[in-house]
Coordinates of C-alpha atoms in Angstrom, one line a residue:
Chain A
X27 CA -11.0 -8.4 -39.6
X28 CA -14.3 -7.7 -37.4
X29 CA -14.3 -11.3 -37.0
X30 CA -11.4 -11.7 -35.8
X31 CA -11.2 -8.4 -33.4
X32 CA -14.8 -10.3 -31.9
X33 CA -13.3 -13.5 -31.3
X34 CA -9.7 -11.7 -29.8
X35 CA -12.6 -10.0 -27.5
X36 CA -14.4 -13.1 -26.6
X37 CA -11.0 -15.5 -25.8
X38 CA -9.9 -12.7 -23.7
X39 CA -13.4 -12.2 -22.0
X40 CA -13.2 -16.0 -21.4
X41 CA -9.6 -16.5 -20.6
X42 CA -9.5 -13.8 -17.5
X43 CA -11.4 -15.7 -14.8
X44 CA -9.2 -18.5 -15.5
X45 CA -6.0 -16.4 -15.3
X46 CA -7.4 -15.1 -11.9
X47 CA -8.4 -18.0 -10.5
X48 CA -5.0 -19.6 -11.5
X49 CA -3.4 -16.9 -9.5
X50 CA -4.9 -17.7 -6.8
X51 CA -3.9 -21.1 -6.4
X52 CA -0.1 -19.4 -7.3
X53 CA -0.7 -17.2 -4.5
X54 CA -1.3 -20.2 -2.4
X55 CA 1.5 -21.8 -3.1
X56 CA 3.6 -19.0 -2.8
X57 CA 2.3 -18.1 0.7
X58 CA 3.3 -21.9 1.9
X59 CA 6.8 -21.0 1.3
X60 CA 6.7 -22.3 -2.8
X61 CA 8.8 -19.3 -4.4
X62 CA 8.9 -21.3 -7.8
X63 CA 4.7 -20.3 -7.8
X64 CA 5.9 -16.6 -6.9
X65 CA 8.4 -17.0 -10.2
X66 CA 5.6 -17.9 -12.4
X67 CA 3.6 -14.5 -11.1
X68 CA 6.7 -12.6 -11.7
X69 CA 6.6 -13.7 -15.6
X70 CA 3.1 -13.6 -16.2
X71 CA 2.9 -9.8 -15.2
X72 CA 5.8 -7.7 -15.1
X73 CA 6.2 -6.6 -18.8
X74 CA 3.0 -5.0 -18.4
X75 CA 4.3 -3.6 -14.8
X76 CA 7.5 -2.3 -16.3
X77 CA 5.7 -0.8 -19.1
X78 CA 3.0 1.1 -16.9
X79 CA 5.9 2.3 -15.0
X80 CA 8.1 3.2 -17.9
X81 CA 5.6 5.4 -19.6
X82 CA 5.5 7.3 -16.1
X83 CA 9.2 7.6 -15.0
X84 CA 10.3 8.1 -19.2
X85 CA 13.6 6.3 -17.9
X86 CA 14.4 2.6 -18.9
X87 CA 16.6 2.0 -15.6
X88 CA 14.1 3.9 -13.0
X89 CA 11.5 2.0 -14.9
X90 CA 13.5 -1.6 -14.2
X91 CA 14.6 -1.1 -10.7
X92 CA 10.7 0.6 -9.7
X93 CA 9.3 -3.0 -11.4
X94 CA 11.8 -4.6 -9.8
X95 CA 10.9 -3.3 -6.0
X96 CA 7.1 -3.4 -6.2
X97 CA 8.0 -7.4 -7.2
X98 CA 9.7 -8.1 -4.3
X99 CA 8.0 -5.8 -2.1
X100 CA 5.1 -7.9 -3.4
X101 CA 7.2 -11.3 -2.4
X102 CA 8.0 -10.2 1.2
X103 CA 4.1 -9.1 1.8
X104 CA 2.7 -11.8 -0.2
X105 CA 2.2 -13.7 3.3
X106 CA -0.4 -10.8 4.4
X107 CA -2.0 -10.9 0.5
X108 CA -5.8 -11.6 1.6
X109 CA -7.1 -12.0 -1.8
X110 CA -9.5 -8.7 -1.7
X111 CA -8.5 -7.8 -5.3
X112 CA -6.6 -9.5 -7.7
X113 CA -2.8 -10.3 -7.8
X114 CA -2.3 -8.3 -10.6
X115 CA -4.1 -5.6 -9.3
X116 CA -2.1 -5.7 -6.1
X117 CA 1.0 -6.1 -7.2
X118 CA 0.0 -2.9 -10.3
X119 CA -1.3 -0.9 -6.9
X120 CA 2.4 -1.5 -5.0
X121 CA 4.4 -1.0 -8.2
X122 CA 1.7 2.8 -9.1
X123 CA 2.8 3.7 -4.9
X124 CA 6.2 3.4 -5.6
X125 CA 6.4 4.9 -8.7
X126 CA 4.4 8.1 -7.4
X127 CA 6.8 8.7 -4.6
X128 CA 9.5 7.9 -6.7
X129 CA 8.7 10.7 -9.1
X130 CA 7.6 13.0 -6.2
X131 CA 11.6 13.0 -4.9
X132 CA 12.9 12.9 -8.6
X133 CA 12.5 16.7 -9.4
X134 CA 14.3 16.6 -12.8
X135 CA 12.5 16.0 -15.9
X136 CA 13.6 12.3 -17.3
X137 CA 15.2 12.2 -20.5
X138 CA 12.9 9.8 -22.3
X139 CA 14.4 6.6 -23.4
X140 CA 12.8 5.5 -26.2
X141 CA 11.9 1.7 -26.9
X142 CA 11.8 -0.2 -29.8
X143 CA 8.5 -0.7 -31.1
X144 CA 7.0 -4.5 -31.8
X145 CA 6.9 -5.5 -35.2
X146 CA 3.2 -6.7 -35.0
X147 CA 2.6 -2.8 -34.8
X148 CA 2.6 -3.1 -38.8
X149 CA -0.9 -5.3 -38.2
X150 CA -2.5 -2.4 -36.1
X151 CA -5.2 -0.8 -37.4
X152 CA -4.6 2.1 -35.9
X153 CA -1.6 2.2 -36.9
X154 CA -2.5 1.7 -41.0
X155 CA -4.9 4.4 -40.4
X156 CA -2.5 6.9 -38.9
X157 CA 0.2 5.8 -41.3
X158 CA -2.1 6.2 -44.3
X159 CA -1.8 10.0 -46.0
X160 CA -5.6 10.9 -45.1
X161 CA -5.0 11.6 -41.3
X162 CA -4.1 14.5 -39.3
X163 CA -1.2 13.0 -38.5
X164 CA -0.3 13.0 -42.2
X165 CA 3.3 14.0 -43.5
X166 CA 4.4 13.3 -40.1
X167 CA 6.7 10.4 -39.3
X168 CA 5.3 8.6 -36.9
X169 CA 8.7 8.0 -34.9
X170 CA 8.8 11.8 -34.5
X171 CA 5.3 12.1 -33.7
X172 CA 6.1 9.3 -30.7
X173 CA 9.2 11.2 -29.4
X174 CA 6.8 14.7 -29.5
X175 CA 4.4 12.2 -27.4
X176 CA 6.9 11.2 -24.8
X177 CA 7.9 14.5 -24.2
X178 CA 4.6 15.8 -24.0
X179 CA 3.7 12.9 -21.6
X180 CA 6.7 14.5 -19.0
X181 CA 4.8 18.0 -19.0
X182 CA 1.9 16.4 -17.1
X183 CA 1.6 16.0 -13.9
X184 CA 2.2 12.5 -12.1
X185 CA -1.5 11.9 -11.4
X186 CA -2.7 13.0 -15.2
X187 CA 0.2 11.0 -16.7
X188 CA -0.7 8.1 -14.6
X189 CA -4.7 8.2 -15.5
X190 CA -3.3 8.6 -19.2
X191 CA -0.7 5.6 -19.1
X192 CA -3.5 3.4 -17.1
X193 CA -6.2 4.6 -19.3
X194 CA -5.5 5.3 -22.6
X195 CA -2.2 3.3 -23.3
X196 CA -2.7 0.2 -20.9
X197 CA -6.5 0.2 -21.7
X198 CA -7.6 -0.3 -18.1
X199 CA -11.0 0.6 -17.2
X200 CA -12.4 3.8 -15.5
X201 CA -13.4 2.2 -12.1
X202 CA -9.9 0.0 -12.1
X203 CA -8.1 3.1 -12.1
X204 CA -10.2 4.7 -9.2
X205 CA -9.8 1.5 -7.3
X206 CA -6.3 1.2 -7.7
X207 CA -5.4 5.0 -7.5
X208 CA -7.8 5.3 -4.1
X209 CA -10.1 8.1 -6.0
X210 CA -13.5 8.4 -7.3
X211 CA -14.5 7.6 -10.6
X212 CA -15.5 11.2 -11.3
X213 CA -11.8 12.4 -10.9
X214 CA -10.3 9.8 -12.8
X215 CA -12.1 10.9 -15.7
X216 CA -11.7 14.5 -14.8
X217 CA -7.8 13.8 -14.9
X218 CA -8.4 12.5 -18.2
X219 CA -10.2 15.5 -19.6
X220 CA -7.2 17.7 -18.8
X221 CA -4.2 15.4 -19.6
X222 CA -5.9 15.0 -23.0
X223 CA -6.5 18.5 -23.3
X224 CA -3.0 19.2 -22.2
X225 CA -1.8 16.6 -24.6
X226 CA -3.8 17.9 -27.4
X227 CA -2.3 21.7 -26.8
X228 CA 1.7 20.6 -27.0
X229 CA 0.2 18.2 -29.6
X230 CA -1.3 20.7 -31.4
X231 CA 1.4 20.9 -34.8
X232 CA 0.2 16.9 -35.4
X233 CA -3.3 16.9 -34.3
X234 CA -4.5 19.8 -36.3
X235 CA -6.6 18.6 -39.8
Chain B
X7 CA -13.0 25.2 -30.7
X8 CA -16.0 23.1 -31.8
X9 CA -16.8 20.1 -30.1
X10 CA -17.0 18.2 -33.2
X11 CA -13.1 19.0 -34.1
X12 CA -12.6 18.7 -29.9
X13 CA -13.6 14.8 -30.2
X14 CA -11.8 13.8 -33.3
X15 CA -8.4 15.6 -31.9
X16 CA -9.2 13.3 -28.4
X17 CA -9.8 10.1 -31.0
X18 CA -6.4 10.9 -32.6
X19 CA -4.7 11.3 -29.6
X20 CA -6.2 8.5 -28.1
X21 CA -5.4 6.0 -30.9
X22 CA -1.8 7.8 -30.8
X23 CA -1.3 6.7 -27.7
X24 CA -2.7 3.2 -27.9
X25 CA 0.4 2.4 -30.2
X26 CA 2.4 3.0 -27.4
X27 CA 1.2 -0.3 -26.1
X28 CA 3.6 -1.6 -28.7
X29 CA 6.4 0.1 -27.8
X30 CA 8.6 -2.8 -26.5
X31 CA 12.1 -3.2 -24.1
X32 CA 14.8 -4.9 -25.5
X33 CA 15.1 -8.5 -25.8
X34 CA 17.4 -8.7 -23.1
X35 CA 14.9 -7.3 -21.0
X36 CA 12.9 -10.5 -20.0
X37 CA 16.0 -12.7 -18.9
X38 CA 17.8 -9.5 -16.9
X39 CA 14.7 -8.8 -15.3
X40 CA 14.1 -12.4 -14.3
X41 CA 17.6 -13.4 -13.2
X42 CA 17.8 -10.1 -11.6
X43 CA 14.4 -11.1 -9.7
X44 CA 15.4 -14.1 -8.3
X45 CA 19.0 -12.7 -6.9
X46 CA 16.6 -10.2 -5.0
X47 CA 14.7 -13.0 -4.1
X48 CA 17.4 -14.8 -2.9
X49 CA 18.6 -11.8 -0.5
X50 CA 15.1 -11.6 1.3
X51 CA 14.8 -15.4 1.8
X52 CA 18.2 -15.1 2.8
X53 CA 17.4 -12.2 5.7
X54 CA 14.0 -14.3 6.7
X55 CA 16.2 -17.4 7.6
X56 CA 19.3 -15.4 9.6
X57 CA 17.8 -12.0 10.0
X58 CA 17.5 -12.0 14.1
X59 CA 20.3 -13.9 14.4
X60 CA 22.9 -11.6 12.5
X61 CA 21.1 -8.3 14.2
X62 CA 22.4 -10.2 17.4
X63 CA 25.6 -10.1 16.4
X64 CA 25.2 -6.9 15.1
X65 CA 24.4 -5.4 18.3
X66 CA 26.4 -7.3 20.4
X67 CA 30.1 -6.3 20.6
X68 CA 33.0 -8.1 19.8
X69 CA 34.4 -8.3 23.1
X70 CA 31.3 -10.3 24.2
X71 CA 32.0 -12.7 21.4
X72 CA 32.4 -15.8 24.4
X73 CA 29.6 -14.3 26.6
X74 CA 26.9 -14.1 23.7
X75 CA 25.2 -17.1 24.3
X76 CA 25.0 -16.4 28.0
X77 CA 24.1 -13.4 27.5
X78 CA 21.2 -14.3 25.2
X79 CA 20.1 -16.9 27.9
X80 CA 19.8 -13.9 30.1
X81 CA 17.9 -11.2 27.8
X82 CA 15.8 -14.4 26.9
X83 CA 15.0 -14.9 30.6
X84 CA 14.4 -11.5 31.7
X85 CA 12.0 -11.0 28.5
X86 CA 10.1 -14.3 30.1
X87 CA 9.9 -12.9 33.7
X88 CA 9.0 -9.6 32.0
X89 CA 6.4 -10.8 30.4
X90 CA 5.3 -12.9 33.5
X91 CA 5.1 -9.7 35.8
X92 CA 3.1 -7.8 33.0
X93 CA 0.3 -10.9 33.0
X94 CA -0.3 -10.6 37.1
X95 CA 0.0 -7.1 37.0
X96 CA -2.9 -6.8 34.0
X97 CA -4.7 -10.0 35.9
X98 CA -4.7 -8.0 39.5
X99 CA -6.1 -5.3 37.7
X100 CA -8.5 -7.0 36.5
X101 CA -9.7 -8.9 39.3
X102 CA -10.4 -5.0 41.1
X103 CA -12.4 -3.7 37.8
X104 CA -14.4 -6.8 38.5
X105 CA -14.9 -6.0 42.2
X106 CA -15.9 -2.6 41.5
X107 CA -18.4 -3.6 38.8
X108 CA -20.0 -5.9 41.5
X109 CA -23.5 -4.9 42.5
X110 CA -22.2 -4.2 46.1
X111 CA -20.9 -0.7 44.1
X112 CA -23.6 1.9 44.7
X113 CA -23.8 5.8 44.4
X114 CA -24.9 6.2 48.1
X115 CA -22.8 3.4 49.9
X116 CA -23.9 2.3 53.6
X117 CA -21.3 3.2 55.9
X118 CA -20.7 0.7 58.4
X119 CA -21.5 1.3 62.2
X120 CA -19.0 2.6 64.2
X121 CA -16.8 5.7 65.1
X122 CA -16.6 8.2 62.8
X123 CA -13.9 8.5 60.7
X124 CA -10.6 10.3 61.3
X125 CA -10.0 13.7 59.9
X126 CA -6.7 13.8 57.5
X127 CA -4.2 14.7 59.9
X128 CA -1.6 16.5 57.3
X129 CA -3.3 19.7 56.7
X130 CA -3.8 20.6 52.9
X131 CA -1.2 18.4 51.7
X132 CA -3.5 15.9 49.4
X133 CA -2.9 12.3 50.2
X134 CA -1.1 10.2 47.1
X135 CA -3.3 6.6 46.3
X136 CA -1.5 3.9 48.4
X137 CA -0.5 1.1 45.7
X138 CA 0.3 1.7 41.8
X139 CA -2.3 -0.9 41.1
X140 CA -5.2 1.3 42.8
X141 CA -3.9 3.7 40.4
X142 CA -4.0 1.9 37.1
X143 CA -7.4 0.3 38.0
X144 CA -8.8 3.9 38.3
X145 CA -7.4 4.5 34.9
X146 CA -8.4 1.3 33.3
X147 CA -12.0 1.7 34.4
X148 CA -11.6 5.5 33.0
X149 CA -11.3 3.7 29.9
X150 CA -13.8 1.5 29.9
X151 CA -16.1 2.9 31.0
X152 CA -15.3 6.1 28.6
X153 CA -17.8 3.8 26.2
X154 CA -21.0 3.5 28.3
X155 CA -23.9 5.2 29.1
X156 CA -23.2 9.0 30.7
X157 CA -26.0 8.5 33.3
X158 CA -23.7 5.5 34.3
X159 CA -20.8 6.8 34.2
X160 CA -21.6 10.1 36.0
X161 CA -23.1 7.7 38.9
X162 CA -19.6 5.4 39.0
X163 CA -17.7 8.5 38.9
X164 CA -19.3 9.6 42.6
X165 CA -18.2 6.1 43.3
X166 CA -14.9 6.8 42.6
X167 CA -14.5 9.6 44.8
X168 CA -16.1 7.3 48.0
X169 CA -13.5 5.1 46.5
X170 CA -11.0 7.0 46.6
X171 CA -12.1 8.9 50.2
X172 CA -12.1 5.1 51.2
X173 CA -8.5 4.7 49.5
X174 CA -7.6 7.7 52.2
X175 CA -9.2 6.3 55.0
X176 CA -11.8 9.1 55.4
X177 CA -14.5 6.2 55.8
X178 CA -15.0 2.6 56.1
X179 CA -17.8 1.2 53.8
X180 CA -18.1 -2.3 52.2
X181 CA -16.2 -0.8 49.0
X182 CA -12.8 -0.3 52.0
X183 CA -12.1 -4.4 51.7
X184 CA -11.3 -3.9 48.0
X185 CA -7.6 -2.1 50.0

């Protein structure tokens, strides 16, 4: 299992410079007027869009229509893209803008509307670990502990949800979220101190041993 | 709490929320969100190709209907001899910062020989500067030379005033022929 969790590691150490520098030549295309090239983009990234922006809005539609802007926000600017950063990290900065302002009009507390979860969850270790009956999370279904997590995940505040979706769901990197969130590192992992913490208290019935 | 029991509560909760990464959208999802994509795509590639053209007829009414290409002719015409006045306005302004930047331009000018120059006949009432073009070269200088040394700038400022003395007809120096 360590094997293969090393070699998942090294394929996808390997495989991002070619993704990146594949995007470029995409981006290329696309800025000549090729919107077949800006298609291709579309694909390759917006599952992990929508889902960043899903676990922040809570709301399948918002979620869709949010995605669906920062994409074609992305299109009509993708003239005056410079190549600074990353595509992806471009088009994730765009889609994070929108979604803050977004949720700074939307006053109301969204409903959350849960997702299926993939099958190849059974393979997670995690998963078998939290599933198994010698975890604190033991005795409770895990379903219920998810829907107590989305609802928890609504108390925070937009910028301590966001540093927890980035960070501990997406798995992005300290300095990535500082870059893409315009802050310094030090607050991004202050952010992350309290939304755990805050997690942890309405958490508190699961998490305790 | 103990920071022992503090760090395995953040584990949990961090490997809690790491199965979220698994939570998926439904399978629809992909195809809706692409087909959806492309109509959006569609409707900005459609406003790139007739955008001006249909906020033309947008602003023009429908009575003009007939008139609008003449009428386009003529805001396209007037935009051109707009801009054509702007460039020899900025180029005659231009032309005097260089003048006054010329060496001739000194804090104690040399008057020229001759009769002595006659008082301003209107009493308290402050002369205006004869041309607009005087006026925005002052201001354009103002500007530029905002960025330069104070000693400078203090020393082209009394320049100004003998400009502007000149600009009055209070004297007649070398700096008068820039009028």
């Amino acid at each position: 299992m360590a094997n293969t969790s090393i070699l998942a590691k090294v394929s996808e150490l390997t495989a991002a410079p070619l993704r990146e520098s594949a995007d470029a030549a995409l981006v290329r295309r696309a800025q000549k007027g090729d919107s077949r090239a800006f298609d291709v983009l579309v694909e390759r990234y917006h599952e992990r869009v929508h889902a960043t922006v899903y676990h922040m809005t809570g709301n399948r539609e918002d979620a869709f229509d949010l995605t669906q802007e920062a994409f074609v926000k992305a299109y009509r600017s993708i003239r005056f893209f410079r190549g600074q950063s990353s595509f992806y990290t471009w088009v994730y900065r765009i889609a994070v803008n929108r979604t803050l302002n977004f949720l700074k009009k939307r006053n109301r507390q969204a409903a959350y509307s849960l997702e299926e979860l993939d099958t190849t969850i059974g393979l997670d270790e995690t998963y078998r670990e939290l599933a198994s009956h010698d975890t604190p999370v033991r005795g409770a279904k895990l379903n219920e502990l998810g829907q107590r997590l989305n609802e928890a995940l609504q108390k925070l505040s937009n910028n301590h949800r966001m540093v927890v979706t980035l960070h501990d769901i997406q798995g992005m990197p300290h300095e990535q979220i500082a870059n893409l969130m315009r802050c310094s590192m030090g607050t991004v992992r202050s952010r992350l101190f309290y939304a755990r913490r805050q997690l942890q208290a309405y958490l508190s019935d699961f998490m305790k041993p | 709490m103990k920071p022992d029991s503090d760090e395995k509560e953040f584990e949990t909760l961090r490997k809690v929320l790491q199965l979220k990464r698994y939570e998926r959208p439904p399978t629809e999802f992909r195809s809706d969100f692409m087909a959806e994509f492309r109509r959006r795509r569609a409707e900005v590639d459609e406003q790139r190709r007739h955008g001006l053209w249909r906020l033309w007829l947008w602003v023009t009414p429908d009575w003009a209907g007939a008139m609008r290409n003449v009428a386009a002719a003529v805001v396209a015409l007037l935009l051109c001899a707009n801009l054509v006045v702007l460039h020899h306005q900025r180029s005659a302004s231009q032309t005097q910062i260089a003048a006054i930047r010329a060496p001739t331009m000194t804090t104690t000018p040399v008057r020229a020989k001759g009769p002595d120059p006659v008082p301003w006949p209107y009493g308290s009432v402050e002369p205006t500067p004869k041309n607009v073009a005087f006026a925005n070269s002052y201001l354009l200088i103002n500007e530029y030379y905002g960025q330069v040394d104070p000693e400078w700038s203090d020393a082209l400022a009394e320049s100004f005033d003998l400009l502007f003395e000149a600009a009055r007809g209070e004297w007649s120096g070398e700096t008068s022929s820039l009028f």
